[in-house]
Coordinates of C-alpha atoms and ligand atoms in Angstrom, one line a residue:
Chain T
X30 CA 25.8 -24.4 168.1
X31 CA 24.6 -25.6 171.5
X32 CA 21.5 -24.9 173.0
X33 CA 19.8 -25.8 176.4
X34 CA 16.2 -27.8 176.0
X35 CA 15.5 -29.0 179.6
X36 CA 18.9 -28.5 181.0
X37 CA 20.3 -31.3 178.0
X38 CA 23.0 -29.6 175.8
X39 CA 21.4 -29.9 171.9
X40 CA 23.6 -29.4 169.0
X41 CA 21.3 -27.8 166.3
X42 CA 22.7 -25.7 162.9
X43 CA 23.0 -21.7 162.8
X44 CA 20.0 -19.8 161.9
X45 CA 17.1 -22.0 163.1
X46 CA 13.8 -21.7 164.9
X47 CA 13.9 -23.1 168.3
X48 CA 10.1 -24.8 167.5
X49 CA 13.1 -26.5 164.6
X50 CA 15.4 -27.1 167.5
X51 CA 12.8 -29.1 168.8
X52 CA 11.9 -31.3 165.8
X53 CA 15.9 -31.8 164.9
X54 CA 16.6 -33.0 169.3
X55 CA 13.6 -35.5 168.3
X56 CA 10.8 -34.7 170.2
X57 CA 8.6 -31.5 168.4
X58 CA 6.6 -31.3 171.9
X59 CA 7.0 -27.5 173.1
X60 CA 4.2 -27.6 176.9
X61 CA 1.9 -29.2 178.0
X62 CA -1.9 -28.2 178.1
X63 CA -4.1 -27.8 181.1
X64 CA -4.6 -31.7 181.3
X65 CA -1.4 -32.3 180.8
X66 CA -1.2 -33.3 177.2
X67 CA 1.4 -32.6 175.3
X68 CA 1.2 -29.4 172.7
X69 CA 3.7 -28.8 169.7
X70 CA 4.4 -26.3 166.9
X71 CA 1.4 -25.9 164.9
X72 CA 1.2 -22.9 162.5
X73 CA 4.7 -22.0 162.3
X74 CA 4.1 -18.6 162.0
X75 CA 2.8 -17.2 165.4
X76 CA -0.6 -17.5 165.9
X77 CA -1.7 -20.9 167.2
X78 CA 0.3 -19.9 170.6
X79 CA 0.9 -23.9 171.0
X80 CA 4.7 -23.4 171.2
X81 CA 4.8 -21.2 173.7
X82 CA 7.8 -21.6 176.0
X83 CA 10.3 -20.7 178.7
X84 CA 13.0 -19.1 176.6
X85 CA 16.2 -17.4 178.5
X86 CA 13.8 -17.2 181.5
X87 CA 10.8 -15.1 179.7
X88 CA 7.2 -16.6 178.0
X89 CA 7.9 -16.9 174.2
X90 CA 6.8 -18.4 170.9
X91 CA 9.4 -21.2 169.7
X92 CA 8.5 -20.6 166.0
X93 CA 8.8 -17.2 166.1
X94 CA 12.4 -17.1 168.4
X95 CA 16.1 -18.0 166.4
X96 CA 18.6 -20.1 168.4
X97 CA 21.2 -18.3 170.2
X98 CA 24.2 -20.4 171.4
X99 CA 24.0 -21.2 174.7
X100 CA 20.1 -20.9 175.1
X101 CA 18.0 -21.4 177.7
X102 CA 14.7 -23.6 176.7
X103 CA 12.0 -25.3 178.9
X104 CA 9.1 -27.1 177.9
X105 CA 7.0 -25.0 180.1
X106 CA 4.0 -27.0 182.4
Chain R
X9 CA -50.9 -33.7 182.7
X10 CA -47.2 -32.7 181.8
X11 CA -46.3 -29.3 180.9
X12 CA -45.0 -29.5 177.3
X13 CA -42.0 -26.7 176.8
X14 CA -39.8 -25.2 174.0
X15 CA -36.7 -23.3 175.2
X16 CA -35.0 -21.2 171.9
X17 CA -31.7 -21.0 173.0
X18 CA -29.2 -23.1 174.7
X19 CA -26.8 -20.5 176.7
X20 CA -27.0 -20.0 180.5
X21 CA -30.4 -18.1 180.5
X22 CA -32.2 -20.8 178.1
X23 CA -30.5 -23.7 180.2
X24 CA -30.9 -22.3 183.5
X25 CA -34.9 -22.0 181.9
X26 CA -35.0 -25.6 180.9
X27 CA -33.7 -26.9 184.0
X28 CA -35.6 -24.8 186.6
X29 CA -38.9 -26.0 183.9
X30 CA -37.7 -29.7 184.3
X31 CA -37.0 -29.3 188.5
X32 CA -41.3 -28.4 188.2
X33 CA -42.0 -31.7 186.5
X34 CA -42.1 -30.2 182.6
X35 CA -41.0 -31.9 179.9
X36 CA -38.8 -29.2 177.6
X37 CA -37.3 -29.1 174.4
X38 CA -34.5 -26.9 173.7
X39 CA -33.6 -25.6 170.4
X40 CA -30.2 -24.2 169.6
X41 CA -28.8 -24.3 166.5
X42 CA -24.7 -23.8 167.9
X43 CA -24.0 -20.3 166.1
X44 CA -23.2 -19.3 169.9
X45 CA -23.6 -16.0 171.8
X46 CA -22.2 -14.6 174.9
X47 CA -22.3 -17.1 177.0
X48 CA -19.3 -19.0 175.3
X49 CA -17.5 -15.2 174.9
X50 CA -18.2 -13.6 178.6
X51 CA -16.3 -13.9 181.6
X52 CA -18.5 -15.3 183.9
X53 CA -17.8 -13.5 186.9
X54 CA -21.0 -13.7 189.3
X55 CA -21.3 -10.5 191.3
X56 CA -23.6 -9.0 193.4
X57 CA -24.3 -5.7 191.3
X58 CA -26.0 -2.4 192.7
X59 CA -26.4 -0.1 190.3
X60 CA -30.4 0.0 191.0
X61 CA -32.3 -2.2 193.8
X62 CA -33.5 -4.3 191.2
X63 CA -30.4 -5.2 189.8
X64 CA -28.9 -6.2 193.2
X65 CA -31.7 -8.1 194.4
X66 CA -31.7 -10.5 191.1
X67 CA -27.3 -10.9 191.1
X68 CA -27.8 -11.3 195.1
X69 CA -30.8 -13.8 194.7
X70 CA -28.9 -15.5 192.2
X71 CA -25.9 -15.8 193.9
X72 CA -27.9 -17.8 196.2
X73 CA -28.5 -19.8 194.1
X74 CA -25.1 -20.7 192.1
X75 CA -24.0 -21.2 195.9
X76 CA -26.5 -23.7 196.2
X77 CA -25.5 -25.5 193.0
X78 CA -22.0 -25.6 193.8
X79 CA -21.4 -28.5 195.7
X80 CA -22.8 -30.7 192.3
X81 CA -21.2 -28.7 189.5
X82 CA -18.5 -30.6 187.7
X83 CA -14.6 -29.4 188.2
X84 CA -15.1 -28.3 184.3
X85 CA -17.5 -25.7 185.4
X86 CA -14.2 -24.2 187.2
X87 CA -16.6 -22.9 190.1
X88 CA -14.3 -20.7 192.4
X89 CA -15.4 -18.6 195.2
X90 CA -13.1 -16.0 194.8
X91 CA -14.8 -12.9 195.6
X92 CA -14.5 -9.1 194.3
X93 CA -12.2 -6.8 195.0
X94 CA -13.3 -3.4 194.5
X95 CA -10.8 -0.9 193.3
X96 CA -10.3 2.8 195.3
X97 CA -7.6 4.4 193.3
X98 CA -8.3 7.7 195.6
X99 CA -9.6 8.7 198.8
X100 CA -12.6 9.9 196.4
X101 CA -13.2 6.8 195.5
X102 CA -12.9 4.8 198.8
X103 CA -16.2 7.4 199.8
X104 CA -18.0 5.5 196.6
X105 CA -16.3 2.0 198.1
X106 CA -18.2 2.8 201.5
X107 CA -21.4 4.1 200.0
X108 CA -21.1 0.7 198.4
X109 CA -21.0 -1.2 201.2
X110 CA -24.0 0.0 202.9
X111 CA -25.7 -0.4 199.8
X112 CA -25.2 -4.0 199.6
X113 CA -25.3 -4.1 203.6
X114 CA -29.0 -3.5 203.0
X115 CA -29.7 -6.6 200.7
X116 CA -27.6 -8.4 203.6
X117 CA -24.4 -8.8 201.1
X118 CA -21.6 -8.9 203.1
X119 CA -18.4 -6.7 202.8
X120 CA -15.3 -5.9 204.1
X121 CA -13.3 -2.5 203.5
X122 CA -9.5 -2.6 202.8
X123 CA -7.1 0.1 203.3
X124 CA -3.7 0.5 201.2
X125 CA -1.7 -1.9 203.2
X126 CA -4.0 -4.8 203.3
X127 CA -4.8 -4.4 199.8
X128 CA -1.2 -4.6 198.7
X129 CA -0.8 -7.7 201.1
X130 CA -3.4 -9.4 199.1
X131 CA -2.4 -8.5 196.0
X132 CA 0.8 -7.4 195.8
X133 CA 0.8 -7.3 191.9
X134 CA -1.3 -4.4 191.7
X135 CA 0.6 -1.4 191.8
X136 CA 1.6 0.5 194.9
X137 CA -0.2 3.2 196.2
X138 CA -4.2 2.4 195.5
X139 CA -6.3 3.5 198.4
X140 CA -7.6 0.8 199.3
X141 CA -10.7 -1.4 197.7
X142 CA -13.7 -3.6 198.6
X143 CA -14.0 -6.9 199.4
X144 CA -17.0 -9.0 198.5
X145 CA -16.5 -12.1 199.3
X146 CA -19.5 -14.2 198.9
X147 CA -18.6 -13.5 194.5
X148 CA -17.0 -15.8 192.7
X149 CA -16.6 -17.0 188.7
X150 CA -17.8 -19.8 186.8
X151 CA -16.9 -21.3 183.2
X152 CA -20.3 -20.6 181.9
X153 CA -20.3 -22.5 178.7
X154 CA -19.3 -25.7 181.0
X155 CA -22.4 -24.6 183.5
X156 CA -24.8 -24.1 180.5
X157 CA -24.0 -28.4 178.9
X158 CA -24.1 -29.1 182.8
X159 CA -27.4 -27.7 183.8
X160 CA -29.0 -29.0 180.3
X161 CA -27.1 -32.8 180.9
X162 CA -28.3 -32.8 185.1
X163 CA -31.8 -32.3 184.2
X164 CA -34.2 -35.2 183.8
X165 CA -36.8 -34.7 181.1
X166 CA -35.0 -32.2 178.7
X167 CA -33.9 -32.6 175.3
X168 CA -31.3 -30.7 173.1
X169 CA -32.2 -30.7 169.4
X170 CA -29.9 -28.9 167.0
X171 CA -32.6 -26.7 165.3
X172 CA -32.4 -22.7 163.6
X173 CA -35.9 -20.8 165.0
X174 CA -37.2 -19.1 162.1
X175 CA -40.1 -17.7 163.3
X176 CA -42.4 -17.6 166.9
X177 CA -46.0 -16.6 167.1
X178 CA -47.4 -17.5 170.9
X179 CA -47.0 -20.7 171.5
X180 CA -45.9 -21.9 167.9
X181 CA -42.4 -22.0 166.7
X182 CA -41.2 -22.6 163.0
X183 CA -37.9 -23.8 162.3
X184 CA -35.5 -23.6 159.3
X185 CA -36.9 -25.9 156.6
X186 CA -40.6 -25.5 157.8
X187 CA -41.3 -27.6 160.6
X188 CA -43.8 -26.5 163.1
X189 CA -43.7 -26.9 166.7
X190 CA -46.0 -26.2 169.5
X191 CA -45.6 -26.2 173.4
X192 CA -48.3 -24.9 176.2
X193 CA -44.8 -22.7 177.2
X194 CA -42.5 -21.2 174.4
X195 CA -39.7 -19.4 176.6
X196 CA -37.8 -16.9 174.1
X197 CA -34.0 -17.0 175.6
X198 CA -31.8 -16.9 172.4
X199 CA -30.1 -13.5 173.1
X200 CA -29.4 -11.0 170.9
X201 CA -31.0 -13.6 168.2
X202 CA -34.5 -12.8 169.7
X203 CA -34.0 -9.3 168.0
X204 CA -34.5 -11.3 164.3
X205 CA -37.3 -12.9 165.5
X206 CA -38.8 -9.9 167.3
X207 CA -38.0 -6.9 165.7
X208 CA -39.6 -4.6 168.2
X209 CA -37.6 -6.1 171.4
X210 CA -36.1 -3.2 172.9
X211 CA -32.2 -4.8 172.9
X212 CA -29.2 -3.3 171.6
X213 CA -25.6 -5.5 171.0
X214 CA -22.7 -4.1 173.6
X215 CA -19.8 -4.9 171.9
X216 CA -17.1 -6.2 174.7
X217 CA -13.1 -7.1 173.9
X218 CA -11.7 -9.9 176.6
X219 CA -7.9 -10.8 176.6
X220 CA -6.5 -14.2 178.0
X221 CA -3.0 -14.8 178.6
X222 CA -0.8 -17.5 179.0
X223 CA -0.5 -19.3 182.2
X224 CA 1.3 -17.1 185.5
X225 CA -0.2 -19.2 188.6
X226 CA -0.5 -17.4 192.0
X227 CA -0.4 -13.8 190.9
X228 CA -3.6 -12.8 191.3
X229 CA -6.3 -14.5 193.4
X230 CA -9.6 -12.0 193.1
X231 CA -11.9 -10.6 190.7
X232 CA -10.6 -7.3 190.6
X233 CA -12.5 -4.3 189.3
X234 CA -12.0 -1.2 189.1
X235 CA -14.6 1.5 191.3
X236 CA -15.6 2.7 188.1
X237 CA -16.8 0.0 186.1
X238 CA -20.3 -0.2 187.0
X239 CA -20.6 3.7 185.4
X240 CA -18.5 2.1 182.0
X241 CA -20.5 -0.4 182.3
X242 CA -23.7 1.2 182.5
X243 CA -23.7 5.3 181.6
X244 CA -22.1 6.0 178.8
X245 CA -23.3 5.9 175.4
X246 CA -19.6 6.2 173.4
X247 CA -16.9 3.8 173.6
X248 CA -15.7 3.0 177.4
X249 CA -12.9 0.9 179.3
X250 CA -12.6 -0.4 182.4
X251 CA -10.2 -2.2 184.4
X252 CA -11.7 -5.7 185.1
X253 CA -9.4 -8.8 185.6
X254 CA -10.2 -12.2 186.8
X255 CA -8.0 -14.7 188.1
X256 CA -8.6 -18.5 186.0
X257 CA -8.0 -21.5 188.2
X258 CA -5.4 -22.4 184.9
X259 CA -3.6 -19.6 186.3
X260 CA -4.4 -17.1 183.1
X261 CA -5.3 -14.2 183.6
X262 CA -8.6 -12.5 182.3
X263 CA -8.4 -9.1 181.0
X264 CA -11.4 -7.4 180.5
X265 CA -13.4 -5.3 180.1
X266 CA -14.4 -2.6 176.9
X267 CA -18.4 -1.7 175.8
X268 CA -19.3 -0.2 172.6
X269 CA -22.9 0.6 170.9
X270 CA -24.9 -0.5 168.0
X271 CA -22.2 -2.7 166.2
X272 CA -22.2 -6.4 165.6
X273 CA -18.1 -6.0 164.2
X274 CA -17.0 -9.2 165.9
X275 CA -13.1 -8.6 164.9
X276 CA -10.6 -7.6 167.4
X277 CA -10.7 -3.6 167.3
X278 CA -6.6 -2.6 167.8
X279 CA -7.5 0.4 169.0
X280 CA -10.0 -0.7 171.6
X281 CA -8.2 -3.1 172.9
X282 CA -5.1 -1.2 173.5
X283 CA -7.1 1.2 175.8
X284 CA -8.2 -2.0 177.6
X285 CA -5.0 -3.0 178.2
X286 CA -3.6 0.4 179.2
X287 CA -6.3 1.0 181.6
X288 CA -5.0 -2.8 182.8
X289 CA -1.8 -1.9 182.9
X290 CA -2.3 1.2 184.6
X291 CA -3.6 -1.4 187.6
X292 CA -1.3 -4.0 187.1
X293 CA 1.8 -2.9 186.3
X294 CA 3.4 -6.5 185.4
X295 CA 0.7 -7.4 183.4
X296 CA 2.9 -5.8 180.4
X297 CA 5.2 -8.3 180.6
X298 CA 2.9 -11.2 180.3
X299 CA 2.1 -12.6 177.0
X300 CA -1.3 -12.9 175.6
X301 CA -2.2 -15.8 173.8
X302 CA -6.0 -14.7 172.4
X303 CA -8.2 -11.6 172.5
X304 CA -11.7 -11.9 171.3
X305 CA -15.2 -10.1 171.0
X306 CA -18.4 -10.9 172.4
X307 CA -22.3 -9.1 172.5
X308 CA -24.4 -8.4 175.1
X309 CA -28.1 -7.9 174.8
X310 CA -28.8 -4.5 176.1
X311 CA -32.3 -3.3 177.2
X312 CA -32.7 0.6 177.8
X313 CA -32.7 0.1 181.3
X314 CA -29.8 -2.5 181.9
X315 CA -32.5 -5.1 183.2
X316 CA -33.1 -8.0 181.9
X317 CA -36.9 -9.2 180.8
X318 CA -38.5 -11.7 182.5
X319 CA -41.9 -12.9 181.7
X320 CA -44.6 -13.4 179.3
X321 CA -45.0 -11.7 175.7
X322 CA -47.9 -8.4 176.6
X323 CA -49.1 -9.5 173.1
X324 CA -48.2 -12.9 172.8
X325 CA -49.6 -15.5 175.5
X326 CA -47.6 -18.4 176.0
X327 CA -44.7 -16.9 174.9
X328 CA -42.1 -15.9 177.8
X329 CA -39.3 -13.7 177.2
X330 CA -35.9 -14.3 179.5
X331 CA -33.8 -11.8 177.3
X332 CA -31.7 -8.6 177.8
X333 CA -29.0 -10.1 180.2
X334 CA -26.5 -7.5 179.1
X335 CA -23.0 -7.9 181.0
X336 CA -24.6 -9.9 184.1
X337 CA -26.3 -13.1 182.5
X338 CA -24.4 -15.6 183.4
X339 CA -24.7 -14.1 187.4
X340 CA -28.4 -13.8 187.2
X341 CA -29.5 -16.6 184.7
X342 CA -30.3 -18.8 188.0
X343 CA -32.6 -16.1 189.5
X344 CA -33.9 -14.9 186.0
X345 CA -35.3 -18.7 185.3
X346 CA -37.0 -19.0 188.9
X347 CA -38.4 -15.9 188.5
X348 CA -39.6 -16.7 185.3
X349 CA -40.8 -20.4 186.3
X350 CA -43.1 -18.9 189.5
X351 CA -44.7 -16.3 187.3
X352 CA -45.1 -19.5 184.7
X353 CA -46.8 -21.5 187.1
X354 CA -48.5 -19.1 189.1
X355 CA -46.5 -18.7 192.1
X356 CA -45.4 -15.7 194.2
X357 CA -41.8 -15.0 193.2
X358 CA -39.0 -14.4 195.5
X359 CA -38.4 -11.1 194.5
X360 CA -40.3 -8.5 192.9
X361 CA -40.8 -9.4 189.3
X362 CA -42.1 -6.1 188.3
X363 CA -39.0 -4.4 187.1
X364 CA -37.9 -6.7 185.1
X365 CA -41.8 -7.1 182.4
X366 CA -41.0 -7.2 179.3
X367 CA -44.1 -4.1 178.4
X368 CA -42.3 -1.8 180.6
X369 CA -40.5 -0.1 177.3
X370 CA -42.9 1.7 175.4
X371 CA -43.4 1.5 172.1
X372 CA -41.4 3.0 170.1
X373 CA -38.6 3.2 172.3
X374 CA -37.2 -0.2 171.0
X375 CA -34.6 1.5 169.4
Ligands
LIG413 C1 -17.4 -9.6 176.8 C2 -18.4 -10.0 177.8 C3 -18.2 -10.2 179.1 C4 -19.2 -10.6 180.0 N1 -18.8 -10.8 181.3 C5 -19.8 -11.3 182.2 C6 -19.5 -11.6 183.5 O1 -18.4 -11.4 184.0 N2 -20.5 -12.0 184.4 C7 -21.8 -12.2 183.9 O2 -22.6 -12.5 184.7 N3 -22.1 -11.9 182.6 C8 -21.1 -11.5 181.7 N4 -21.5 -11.3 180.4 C9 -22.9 -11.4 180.0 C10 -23.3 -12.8 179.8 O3 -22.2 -13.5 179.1 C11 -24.6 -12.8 179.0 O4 -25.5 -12.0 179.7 C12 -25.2 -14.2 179.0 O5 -24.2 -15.2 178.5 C13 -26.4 -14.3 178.1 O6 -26.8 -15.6 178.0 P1 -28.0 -16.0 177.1 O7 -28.2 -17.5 177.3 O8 -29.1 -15.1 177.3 O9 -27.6 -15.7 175.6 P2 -26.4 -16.3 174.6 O10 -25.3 -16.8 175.5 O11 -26.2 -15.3 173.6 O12 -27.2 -17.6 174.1 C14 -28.1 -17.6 173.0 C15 -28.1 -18.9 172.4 O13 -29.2 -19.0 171.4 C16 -28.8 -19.6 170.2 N5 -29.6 -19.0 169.2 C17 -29.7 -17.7 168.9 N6 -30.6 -17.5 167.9 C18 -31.1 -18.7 167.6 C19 -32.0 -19.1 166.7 N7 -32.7 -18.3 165.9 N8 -32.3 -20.5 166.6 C20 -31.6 -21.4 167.4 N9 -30.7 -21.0 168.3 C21 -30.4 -19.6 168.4 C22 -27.3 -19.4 170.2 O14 -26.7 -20.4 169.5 C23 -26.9 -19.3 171.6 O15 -26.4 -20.6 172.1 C24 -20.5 -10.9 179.5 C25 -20.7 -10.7 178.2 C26 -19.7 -10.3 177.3 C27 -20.1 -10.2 175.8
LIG414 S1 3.6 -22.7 166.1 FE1 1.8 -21.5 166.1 S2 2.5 -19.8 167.2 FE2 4.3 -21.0 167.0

């Protein structure tokens, strides 16, 4: 399926994570902290917060969110 | 000759202690062994409180103060005069905002009253309909934890030594493993740890739940409080809420603000903390749709009266106590360690010290 990451069309497999979407479009970085470093999946399972992102316009966690086609995803600032 | 000091604790009070010691010429060593305390859990909003006159003249004096020190202290410190905003969910209550006012008119704290319209203008993300509120303006918030390394780092002729305080008598203090140490001035500003070293201190842990979200720049730009914090914060013995939010320059938001009683639980309590955020949401109607990213506990150090203690032991000379900051240490730690340092060295203080000595609880009434 095709998803949005930054406004570049990404073909990724059915039934993935989009913090997986990330690592299989080649670049695992979700945000950027406070001093702008970059942040990227960490636990996997929803508690670290570091892969929070803009998802179909709202604040979620990439680990814990399955691809949709057509998604929206921003690496948010 | 050089005054020789030992400061037990490293959080804003002890290193607001160390370096008002080190401005008068003393040489200090501070011991803190890093198990942490409130400072590094709190939310560092400094506010001119006026609960009692006592209370108002140490946040005011200290305010001062921090406004004095803000021109040097580091961007880390996240200074930012933001001022209070003073919640009137009800005509009732904007009669409490006024009363407040002229309260703090008389320690010559400026305010300004808001009515429903110029309220919503300035924040239109509380919701609609609140009568109005009170502005202080000369309030702002601080990263405390930043402010404590700061004031320690600025100050010539004080040392940190990573150290556990086992024991005090006077002016002796024994540390984990033995080791003795000896000062003409032991100042006692570890917290709610001074209760393990002195077991008759009249302090009590306040249990407090804070909430952080992610980042939403530009939706909120004051501390704001609900009118009836200060009797949360102050009057009630069982478990009590209150809206309190603050505004981080990251563009989180702060979500405070809970108080419970004689337990040193430090999990997250579900049930707590979903009244807190209720009570939040009940303000700030968006705020539901913002995700949190941490929640976390913190203690404060609770004297019967709400006021800290400032000065020396009644039965211990050249031992000084700057304990029992409950909710306002990191506001007051400034005016607490002036105070503290004039009494020290024999000077007149700017404000009356007298509320604040530590044999003002009699015995007995520790617990
Ligand atoms: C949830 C919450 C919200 C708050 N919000 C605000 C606010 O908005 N504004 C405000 O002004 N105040 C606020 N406060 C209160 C404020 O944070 C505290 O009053 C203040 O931090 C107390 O500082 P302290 O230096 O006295 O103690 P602590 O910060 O507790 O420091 C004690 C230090 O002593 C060390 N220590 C303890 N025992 C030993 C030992 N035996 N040996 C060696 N080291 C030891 C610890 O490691 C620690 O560093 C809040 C507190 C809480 C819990
Ligand atoms: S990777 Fe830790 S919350 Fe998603």
């Amino acid at each position: 399926m095709i998803i949005y990451l930054d406004q570049h069309a990404v073909e990724v497999p059915g039934g993935i994570t989009v913090a997986a979407a990330l690592a299989y479009a080649g670049s695992s970085a979700s945000r950027r902290s406070c001093t702008g470093q970059h942040r990227a999946p960490f636990c996997g399972m929803g508690v670290c917060q570091e892969c929070r992102m803009q998802i179909d316009g709202q604040r979620r966690l990439a680990c814990q969110t399955l691809c949709r086609p057509g998604m929206q995803v921003e690496r948010s600032g | 000759m050089t005054t020789q000091a030992i400061v037990i604790g490293a959080g804003i009070v002890g290193a607001a202690c160390a370096a008002a010691l080190a401005q008068r010429g003393a040489k200090v060593l501070v011991l803190d062994d890093g198990r942490g305390g409130a400072t590094g859990a709190g939310m560092g909003h400094l506010v001119a409180m006026d609960d009692n006159p006592a209370e108002l003249a140490l946040t005011h004096y200290s305010l001062g103060l921090w406004q004095g020190l803000r021109a040097q202290l580091p961007e880390r410190c996240a200074y930012r005069g933001c001022g209070t905003l003073w919640l009137a969910a009800d005509e009732q209550e904007m009669a409490l905002a006024m009363g407040k006012q002229a309260l703090l008119a008389e320690q010559g704290v400026a305010s300004e009253a808001l009515g429903t319209q110029r309220l919503a203008q300035l924040e239109p993300m509380l919701r609609a309909g609140l009568a109005g509120a009170l502005k202080v303006p000369g309030d702002a918030i601080v990263y405390a934890p930043a402010a404590a390394a700061w004031l320690l780092q600025q100050a010539a002729g004080v040392t940190l030594r990573p150290a556990t305080v086992q024991a005090v008598q006077g002016r002796q203090v024994t540390l984990q493993g033995g080791e003795r140490l000896a000062a003409d001035i032991v100042v006692l500003a570890n917290g709610f740890g001074a209760k393990a070293l002195l077991p008759a201190l009249a302090l009590r842990p306040k249990k407090g739940h804070l909430l952080i979200t992610d980042r939403y720049p530009g939706r909120v730009s004051h501390q704001l409080v609900e009118l009836g914090y200060a009797a949360s914060a102050h009057h009630s013995e069982g478990t009590s809420v209150a809206f309190n939010v603050q505004a981080r320059p990251t563009g989180q938001l702060l979500v405070g603000s809970s108080r419970q009683f004689d337990t040193l639980e430090t999990r997250v309590e579900p049930a707590v903390l979903a009244r807190m955020l209720a009570r939040a949401v009940a303000y700030l109607p968006a705020l539901a749709g913002l995700n949190a990213i941490r929640a976390w506990t913190g203690f404060r150090a609770a004297t019967p009266d709400g006021l800290p203690m400032l000065g020396e032991h009644p039965e211990q000379p050249g031992l000084w106590l700057a304990l029992g900051h409950e909710g306002l240490g990191v506001t007051t730690a400034p005016g607490s360690a002036q105070l503290l340092c004039a009494l020290m060295f024999g000077n007149a203080p700017l404000i009356d010290a007298r509320p604040y000595a530590p044999g003002r609880f009699a015995e007995g009434q520790a617990a």
